[in-house]
PDB file of C-alpha atoms in Angstrom:
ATOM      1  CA  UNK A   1       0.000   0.000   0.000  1.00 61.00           C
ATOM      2  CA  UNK A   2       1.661   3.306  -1.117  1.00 69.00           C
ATOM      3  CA  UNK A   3       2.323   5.980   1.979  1.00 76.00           C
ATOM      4  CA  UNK A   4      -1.074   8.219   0.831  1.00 74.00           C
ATOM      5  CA  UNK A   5      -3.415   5.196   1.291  1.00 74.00           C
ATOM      6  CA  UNK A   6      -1.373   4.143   4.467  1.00 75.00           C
ATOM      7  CA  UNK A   7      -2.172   7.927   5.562  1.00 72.00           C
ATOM      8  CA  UNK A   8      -6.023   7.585   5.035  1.00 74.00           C
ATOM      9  CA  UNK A   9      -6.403   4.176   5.988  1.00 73.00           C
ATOM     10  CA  UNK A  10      -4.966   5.048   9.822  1.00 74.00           C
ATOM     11  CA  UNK A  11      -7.725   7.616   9.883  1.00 78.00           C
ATOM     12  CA  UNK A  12     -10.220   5.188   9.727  1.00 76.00           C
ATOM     13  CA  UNK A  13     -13.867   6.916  10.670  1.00 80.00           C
ATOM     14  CA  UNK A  14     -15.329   4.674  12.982  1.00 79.00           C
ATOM     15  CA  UNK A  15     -18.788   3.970  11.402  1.00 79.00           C
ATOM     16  CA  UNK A  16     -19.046   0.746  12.565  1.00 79.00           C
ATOM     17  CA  UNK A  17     -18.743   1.299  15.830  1.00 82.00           C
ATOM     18  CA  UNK A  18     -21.417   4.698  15.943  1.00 83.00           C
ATOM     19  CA  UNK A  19     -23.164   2.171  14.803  1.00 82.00           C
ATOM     20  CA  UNK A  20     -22.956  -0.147  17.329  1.00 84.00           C
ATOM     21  CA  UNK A  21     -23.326   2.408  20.091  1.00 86.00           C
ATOM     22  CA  UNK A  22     -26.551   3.956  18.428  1.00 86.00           C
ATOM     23  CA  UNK A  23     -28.514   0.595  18.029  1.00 84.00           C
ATOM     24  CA  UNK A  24     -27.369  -0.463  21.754  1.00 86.00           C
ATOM     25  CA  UNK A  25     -28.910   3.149  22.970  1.00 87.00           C
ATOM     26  CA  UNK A  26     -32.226   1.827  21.066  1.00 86.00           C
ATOM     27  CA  UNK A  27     -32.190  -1.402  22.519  1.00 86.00           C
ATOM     28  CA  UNK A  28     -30.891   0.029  26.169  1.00 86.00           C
ATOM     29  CA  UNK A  29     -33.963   2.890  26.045  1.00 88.00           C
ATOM     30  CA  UNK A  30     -36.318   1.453  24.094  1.00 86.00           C
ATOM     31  CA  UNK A  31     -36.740  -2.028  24.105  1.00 86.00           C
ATOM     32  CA  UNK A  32     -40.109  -2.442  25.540  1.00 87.00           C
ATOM     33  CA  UNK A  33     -41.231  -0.439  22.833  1.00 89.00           C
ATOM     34  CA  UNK A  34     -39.883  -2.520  19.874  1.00 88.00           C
ATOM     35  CA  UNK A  35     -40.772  -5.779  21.763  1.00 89.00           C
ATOM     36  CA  UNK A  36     -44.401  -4.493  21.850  1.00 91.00           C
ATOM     37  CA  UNK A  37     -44.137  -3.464  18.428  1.00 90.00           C
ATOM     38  CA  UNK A  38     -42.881  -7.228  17.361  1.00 89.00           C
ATOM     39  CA  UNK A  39     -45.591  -8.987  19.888  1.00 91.00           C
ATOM     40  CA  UNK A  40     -48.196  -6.725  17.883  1.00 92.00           C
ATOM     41  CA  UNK A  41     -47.312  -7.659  14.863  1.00 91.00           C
ATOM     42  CA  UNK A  42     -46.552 -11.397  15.469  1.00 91.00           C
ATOM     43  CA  UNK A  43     -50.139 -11.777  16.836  1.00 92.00           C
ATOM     44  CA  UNK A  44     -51.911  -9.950  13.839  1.00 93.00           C
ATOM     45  CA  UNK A  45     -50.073 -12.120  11.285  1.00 92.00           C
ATOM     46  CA  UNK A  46     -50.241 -15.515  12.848  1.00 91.00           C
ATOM     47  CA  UNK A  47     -53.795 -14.967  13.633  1.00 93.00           C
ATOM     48  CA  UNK A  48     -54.323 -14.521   9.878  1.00 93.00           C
ATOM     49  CA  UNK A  49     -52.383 -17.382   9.105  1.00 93.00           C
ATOM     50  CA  UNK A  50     -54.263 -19.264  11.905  1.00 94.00           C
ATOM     51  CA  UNK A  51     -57.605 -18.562  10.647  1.00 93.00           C
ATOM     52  CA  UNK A  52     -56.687 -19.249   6.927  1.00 92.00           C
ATOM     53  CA  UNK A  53     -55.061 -22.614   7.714  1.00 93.00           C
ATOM     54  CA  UNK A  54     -58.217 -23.628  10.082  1.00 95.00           C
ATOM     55  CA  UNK A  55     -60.108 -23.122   6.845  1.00 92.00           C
ATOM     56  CA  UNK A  56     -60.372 -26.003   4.680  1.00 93.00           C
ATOM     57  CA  UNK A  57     -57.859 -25.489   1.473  1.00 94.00           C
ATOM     58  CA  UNK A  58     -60.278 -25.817  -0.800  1.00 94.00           C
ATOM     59  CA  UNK A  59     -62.513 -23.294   0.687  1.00 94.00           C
ATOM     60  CA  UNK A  60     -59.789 -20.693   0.158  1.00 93.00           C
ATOM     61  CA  UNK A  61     -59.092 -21.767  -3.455  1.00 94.00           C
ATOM     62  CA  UNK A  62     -62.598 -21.043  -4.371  1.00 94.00           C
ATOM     63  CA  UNK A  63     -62.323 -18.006  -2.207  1.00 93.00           C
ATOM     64  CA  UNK A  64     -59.200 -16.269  -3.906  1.00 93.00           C
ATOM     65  CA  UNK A  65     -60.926 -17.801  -7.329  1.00 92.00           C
ATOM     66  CA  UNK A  66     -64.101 -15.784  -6.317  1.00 92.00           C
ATOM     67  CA  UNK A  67     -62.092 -12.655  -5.774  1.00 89.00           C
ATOM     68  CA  UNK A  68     -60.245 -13.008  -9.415  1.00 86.00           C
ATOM     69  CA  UNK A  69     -63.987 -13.178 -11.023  1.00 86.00           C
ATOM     70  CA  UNK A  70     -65.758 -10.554  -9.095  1.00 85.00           C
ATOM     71  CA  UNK A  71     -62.342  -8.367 -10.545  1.00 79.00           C
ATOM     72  CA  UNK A  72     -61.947  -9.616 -13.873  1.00 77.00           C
ATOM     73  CA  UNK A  73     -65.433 -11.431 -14.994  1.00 78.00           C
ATOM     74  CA  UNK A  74     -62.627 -14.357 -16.701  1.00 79.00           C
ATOM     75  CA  UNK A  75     -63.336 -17.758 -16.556  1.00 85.00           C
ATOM     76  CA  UNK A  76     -59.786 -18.061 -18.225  1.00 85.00           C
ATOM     77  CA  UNK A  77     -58.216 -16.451 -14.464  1.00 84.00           C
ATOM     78  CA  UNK A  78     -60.503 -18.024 -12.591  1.00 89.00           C
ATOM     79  CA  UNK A  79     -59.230 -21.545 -13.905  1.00 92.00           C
ATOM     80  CA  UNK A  80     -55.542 -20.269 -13.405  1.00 91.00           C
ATOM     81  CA  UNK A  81     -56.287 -19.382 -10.063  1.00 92.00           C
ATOM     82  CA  UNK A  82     -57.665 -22.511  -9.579  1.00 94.00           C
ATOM     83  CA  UNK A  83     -55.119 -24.648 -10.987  1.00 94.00           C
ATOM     84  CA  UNK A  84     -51.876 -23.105 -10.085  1.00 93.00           C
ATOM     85  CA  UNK A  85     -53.866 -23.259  -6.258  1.00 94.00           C
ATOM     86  CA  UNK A  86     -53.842 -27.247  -6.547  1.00 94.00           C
ATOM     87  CA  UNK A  87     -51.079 -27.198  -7.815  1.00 93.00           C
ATOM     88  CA  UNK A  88     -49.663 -25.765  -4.371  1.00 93.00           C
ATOM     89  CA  UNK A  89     -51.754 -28.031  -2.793  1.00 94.00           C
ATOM     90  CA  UNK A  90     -50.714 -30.958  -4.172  1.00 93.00           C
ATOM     91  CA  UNK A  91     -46.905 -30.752  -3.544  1.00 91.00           C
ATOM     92  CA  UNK A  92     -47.757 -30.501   0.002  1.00 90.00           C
ATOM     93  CA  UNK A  93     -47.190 -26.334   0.461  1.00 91.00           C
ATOM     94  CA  UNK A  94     -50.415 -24.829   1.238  1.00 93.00           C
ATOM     95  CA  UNK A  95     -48.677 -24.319   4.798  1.00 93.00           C
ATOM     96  CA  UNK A  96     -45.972 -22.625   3.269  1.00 92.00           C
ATOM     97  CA  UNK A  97     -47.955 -20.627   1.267  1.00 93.00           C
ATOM     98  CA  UNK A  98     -51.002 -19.230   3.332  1.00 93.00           C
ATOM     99  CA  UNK A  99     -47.881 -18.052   5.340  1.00 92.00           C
ATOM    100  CA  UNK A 100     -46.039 -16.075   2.868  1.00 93.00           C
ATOM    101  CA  UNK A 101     -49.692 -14.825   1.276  1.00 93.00           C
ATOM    102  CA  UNK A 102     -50.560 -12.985   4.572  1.00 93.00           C
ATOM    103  CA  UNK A 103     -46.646 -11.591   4.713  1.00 92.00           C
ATOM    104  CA  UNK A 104     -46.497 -10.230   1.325  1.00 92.00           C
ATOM    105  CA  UNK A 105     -50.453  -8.720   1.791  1.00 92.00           C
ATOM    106  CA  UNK A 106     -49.574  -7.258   4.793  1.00 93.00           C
ATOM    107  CA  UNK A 107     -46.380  -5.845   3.771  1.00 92.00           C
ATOM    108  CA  UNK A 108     -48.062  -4.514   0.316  1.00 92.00           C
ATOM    109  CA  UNK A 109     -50.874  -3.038   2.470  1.00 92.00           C
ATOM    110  CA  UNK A 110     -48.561  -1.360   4.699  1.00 93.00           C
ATOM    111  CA  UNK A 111     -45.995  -0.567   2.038  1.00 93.00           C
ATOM    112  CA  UNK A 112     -49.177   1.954   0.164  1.00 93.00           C
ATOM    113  CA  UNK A 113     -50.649   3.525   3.412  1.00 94.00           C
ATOM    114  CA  UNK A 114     -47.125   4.442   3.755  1.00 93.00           C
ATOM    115  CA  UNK A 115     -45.792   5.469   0.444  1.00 93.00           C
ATOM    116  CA  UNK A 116     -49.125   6.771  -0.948  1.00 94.00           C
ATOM    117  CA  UNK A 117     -49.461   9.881   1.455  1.00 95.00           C
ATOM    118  CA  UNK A 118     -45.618  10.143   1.370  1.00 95.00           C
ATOM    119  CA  UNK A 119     -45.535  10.371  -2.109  1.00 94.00           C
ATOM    120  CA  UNK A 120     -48.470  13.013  -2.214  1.00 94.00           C
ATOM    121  CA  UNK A 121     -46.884  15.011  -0.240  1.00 94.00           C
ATOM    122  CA  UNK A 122     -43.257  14.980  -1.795  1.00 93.00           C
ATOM    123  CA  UNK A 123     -45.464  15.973  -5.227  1.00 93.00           C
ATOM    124  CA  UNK A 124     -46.505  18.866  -3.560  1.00 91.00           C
ATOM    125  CA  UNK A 125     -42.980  19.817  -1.752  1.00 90.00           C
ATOM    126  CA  UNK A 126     -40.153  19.752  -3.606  1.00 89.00           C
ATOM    127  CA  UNK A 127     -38.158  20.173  -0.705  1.00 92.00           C
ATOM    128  CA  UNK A 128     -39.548  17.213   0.955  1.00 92.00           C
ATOM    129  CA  UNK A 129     -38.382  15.262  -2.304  1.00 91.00           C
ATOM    130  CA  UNK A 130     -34.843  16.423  -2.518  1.00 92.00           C
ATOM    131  CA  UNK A 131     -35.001  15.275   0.901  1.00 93.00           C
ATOM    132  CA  UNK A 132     -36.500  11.747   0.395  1.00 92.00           C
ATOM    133  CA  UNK A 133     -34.418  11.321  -2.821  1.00 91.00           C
ATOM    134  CA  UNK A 134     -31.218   9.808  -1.235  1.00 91.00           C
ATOM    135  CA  UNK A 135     -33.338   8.432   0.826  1.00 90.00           C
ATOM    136  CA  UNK A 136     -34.666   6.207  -1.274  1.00 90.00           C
ATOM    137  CA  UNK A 137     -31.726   5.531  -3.299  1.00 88.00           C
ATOM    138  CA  UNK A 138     -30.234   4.130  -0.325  1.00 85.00           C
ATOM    139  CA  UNK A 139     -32.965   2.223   0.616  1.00 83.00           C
ATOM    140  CA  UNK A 140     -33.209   0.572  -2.894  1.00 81.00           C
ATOM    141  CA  UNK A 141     -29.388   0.083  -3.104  1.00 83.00           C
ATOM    142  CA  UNK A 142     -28.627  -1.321   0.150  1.00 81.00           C
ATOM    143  CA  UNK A 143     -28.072  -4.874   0.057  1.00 79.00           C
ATOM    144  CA  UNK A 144     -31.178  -6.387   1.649  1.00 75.00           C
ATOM    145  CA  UNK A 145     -28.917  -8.850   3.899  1.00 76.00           C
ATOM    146  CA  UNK A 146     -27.601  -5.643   5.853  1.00 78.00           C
ATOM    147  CA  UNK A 147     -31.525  -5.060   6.913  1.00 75.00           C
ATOM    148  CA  UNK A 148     -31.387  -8.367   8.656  1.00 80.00           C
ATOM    149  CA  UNK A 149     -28.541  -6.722  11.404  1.00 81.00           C
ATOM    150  CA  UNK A 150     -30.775  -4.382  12.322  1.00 84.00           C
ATOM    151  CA  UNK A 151     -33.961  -5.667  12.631  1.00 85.00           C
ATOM    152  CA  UNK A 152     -32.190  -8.871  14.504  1.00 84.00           C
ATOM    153  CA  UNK A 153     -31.042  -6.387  17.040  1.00 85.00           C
ATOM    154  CA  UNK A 154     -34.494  -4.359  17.580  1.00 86.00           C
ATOM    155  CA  UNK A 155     -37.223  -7.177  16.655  1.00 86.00           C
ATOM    156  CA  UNK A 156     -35.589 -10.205  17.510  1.00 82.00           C
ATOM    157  CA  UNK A 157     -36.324 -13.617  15.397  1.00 83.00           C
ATOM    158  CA  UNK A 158     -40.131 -14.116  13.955  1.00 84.00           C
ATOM    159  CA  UNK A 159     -42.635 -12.945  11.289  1.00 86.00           C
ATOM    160  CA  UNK A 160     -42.406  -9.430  12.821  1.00 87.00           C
ATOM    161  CA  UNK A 161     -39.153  -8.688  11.794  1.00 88.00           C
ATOM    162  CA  UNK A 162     -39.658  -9.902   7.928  1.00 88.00           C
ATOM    163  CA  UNK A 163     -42.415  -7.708   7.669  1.00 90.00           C
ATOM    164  CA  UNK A 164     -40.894  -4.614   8.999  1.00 90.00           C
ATOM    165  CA  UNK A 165     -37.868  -5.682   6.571  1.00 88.00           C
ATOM    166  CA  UNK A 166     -39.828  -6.009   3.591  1.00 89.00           C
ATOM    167  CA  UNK A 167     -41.312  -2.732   3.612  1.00 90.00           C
ATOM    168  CA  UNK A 168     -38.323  -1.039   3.895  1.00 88.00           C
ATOM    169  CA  UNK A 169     -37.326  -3.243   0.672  1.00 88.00           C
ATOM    170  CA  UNK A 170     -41.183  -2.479  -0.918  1.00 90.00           C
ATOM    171  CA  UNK A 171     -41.671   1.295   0.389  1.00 91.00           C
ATOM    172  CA  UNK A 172     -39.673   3.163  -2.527  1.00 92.00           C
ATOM    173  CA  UNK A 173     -41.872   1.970  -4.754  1.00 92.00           C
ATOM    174  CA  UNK A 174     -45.069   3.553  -4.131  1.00 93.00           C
ATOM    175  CA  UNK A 175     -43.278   6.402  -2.678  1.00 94.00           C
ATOM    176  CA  UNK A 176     -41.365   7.163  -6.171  1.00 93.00           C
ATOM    177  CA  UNK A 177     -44.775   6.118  -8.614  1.00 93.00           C
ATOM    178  CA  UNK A 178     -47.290   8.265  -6.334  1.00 94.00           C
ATOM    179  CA  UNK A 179     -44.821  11.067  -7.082  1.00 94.00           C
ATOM    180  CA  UNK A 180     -44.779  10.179 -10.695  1.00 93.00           C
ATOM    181  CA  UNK A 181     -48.406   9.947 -10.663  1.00 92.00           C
ATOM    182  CA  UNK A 182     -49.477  13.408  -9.405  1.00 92.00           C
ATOM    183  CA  UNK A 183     -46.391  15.379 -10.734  1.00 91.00           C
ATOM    184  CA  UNK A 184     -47.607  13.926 -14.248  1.00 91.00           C
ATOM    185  CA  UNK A 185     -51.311  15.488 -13.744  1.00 88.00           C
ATOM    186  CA  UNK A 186     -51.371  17.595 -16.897  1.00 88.00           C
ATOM    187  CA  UNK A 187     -51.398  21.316 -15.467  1.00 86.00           C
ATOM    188  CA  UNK A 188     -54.974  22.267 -18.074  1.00 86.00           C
ATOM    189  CA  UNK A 189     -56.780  19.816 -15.580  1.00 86.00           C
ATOM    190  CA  UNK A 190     -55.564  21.536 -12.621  1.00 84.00           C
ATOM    191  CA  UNK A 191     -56.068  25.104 -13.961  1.00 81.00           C
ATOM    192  CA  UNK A 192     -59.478  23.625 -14.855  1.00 85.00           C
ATOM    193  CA  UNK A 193     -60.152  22.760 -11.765  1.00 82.00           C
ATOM    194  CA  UNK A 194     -58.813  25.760 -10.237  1.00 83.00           C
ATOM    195  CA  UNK A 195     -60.774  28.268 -12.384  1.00 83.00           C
ATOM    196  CA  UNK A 196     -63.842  26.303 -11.012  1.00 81.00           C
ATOM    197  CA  UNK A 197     -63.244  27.052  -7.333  1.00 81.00           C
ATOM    198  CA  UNK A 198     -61.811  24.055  -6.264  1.00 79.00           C
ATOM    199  CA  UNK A 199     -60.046  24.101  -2.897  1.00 82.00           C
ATOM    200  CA  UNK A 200     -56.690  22.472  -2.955  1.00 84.00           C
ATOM    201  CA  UNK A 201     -58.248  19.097  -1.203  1.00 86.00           C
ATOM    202  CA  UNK A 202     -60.786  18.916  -3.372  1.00 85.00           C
ATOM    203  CA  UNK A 203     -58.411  19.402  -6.461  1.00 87.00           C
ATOM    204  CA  UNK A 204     -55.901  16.650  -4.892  1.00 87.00           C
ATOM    205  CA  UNK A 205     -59.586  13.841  -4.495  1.00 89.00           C
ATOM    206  CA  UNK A 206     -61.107  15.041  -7.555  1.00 87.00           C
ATOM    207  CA  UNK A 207     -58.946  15.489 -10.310  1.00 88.00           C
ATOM    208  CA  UNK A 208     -55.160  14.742  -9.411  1.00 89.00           C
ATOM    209  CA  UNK A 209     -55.660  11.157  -7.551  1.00 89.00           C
ATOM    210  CA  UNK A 210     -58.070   9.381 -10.232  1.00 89.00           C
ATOM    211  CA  UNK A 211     -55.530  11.486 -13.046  1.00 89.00           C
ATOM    212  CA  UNK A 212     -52.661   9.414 -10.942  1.00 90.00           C
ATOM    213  CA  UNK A 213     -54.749   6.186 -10.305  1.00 90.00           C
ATOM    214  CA  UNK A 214     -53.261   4.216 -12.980  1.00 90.00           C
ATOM    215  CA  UNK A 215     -49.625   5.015 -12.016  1.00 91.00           C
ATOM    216  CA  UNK A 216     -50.626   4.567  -8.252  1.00 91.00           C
ATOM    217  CA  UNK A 217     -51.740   1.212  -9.378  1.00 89.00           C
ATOM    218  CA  UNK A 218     -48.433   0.203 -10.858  1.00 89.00           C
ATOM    219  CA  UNK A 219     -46.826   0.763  -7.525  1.00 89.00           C
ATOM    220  CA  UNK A 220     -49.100  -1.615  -5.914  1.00 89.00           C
ATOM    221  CA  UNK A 221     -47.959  -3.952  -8.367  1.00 89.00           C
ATOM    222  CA  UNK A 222     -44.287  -3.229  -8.209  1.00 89.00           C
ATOM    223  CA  UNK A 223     -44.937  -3.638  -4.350  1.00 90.00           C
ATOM    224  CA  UNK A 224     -46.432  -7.027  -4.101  1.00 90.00           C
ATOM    225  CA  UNK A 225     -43.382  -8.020  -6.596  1.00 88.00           C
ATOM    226  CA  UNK A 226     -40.978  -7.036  -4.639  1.00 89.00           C
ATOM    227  CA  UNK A 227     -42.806  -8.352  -1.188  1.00 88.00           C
ATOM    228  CA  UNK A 228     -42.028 -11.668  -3.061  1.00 88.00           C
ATOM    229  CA  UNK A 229     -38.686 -11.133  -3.691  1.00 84.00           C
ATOM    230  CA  UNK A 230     -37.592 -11.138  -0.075  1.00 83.00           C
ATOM    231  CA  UNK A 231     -39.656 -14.434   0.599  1.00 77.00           C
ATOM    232  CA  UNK A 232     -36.564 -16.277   0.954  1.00 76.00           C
ATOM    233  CA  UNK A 233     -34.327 -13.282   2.499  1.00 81.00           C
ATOM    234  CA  UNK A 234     -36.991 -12.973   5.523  1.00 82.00           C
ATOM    235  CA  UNK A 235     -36.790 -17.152   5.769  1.00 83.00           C
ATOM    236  CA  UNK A 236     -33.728 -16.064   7.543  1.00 81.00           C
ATOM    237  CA  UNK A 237     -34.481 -14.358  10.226  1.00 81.00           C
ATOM    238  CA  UNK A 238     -37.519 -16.223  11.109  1.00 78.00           C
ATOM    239  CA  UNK A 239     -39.995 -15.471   9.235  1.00 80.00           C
ATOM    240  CA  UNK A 240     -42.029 -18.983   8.064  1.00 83.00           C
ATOM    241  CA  UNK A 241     -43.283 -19.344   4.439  1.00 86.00           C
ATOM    242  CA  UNK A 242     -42.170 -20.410   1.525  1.00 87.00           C
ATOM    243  CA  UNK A 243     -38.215 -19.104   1.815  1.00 85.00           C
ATOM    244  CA  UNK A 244     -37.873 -21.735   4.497  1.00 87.00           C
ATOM    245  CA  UNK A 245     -37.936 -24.470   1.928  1.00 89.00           C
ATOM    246  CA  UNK A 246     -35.954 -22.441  -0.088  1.00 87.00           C
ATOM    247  CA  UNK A 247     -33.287 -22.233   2.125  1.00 85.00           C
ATOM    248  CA  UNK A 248     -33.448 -25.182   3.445  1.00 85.00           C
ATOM    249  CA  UNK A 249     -32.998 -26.498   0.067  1.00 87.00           C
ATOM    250  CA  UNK A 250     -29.766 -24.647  -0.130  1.00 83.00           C
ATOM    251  CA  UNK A 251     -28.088 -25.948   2.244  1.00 85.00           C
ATOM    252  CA  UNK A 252     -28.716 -29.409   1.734  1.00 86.00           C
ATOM    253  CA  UNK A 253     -28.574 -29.022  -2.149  1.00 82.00           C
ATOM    254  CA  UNK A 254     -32.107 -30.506  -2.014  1.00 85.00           C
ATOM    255  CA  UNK A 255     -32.849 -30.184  -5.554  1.00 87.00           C
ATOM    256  CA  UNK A 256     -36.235 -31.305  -5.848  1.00 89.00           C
ATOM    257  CA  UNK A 257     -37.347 -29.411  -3.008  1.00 87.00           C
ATOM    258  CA  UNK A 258     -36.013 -26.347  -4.424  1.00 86.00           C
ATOM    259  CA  UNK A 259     -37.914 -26.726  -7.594  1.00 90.00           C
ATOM    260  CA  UNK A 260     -40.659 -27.404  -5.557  1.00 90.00           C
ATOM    261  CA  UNK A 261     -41.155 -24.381  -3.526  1.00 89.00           C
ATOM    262  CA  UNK A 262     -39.498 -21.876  -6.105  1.00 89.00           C
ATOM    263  CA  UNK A 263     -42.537 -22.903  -8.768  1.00 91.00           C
ATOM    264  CA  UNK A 264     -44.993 -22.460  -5.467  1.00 91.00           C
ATOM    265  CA  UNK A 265     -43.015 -19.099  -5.107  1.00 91.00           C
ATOM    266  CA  UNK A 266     -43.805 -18.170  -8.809  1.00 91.00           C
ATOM    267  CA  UNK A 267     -47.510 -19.777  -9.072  1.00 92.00           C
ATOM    268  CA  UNK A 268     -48.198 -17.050  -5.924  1.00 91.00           C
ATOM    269  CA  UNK A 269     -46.416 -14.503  -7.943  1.00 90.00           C
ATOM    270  CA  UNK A 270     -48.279 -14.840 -10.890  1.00 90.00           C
ATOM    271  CA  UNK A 271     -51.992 -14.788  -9.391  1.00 91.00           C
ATOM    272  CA  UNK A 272     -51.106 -11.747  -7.088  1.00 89.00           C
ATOM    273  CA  UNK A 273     -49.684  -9.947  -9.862  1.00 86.00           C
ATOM    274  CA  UNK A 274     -52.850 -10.822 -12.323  1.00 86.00           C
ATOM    275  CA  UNK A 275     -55.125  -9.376  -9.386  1.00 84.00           C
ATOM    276  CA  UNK A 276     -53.081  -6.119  -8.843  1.00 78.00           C
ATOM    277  CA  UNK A 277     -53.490  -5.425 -12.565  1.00 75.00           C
ATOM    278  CA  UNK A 278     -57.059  -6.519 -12.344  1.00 52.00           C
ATOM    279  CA  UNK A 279     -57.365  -3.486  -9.897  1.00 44.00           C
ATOM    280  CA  UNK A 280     -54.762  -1.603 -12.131  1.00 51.00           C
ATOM    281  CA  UNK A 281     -57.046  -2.187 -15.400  1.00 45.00           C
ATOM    282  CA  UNK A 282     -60.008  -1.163 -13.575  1.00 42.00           C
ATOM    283  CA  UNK A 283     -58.812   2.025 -12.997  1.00 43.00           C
ATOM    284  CA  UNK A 284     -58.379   3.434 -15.496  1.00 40.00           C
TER     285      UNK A 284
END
């Protein structure tokens, strides 16, 4: 190493080690309150995964397939639905699945109520944008294994902690497209709207959210896609579903049961990303 990089390197800035010190003053001050948090959370989502699994399988199949019809009105869906539902069934991963259904739901629901009102309100303040901005890149860049530190540290092992680390993963999404959405509103719509009297709320319900609807909906979709993605990250710090075959997979090179639950993995892609569009198509 030449004498310059020897001169920085000695300097080191301690990073890690703020680090440290920062997450054990969370932990020190306010554990009970992220222990809550994670109890909250943990009962929510295993009582939905309790009360779809005490349901009979087939019950939910023609539930979800119910759903897809009252959206689309396509018997073609509806049979998909159906079939890629067996499907799961019959290799013996409905567990599995119910389980990593209600994670990726929850985390897409919570991922919008979070990002939709963010993003509105970045739209309307550029200074809360330039703000978010590098936020957000960071958020999306960040390796999603250096979540899992973290969350370990504050939530502990569980469900709770792959749902508060997939929306952090899903959040730019909706966050960035809402912002699209309603900075794309062309401005004659708004001065329309405007010369009619409209108050700024009623210009934001009335002409700039069902303007921004479609876009909106595409961040949904991007959401729910990348909920799935971190199926088999979350497997690893607790969270059940269909990662835990995944991984489990891995490490005993368990080929078959790799294919297995990664075609389960995709079959549950694949109908939640028909639905969101459902919603998307019916938007506009």
């Amino acid at each position: 190493m030449d004498p310059i990089s020897q001169l920085v390197a000695s300097w080191k800035i301690p990073v890690g080690r703020w680090g440290r010190e920062f997450f054990d003053f969370l932990t020190t001050n306010f554990a009970w309150f992220f222990d809550n948090l994670a109890n909250i959370l943990s009962t929510v989502l295993n009582g939905l995964v309790n009360l779809l699994l005490w349901m009979p399988p087939i019950v939910v199949v023609v539930l979800i397939a119910a759903l897809a019809w009252a959206l689309r009105r396509s018997w073609g869906l509806v049979i998909g639905v159906i079939l890629g539902l067996l499907f799961i069934i019959n290799q013996g991963l409905w567990k599995e699945t119910v389980e990593t259904l209600v994670l990726v739901v929850a985390a897409a629901a919570c991922s919008m109520a979070i990002g939709v009102p963010v993003g509105i309100w970045a739209a309307h303040n550029e200074r809360v944008y330039r703000i978010l901005q590098p936020i957000l890149d960071l958020m999306q860049t960040l390796p999603t294994f250096v979540y899992l530190i973290p969350v370990l540290i504050l939530f502990g092992l569980g469900i709770a902690p792959g749902l508060i680390v997939t929306i952090i993963f899903a959040a730019p999404a909706p966050i960035r497209l809402t912002y699209l959405g309603i900075t794309s509103v062309p401005k004659p719509m708004l001065e329309a709207g405007q010369s009619f009297g409209a108050t700024k709320r009623q210009l934001l319900w009335k002409v700039e959210l069902p303007s921004a609807l479609p876009t909106i909906m595409a961040g949904l979709t991007q959401c729910i896609m990348l909920s799935l993605s971190m199926v088999v990250i979350a497997a690893l710090i607790g969270a059940n579903g269909l990662g835990r075959p995944v991984v489990r997979a891995l490490n005993s090179v368990n080929i078959p049961l790799g294919l297995e639950a990664g075609l389960a993995i995709v079959v549950l892609a694949i109908i939640l990303d028909r639905i969101a569009r459902i919603g998307q198509a019916g938007s506009k």
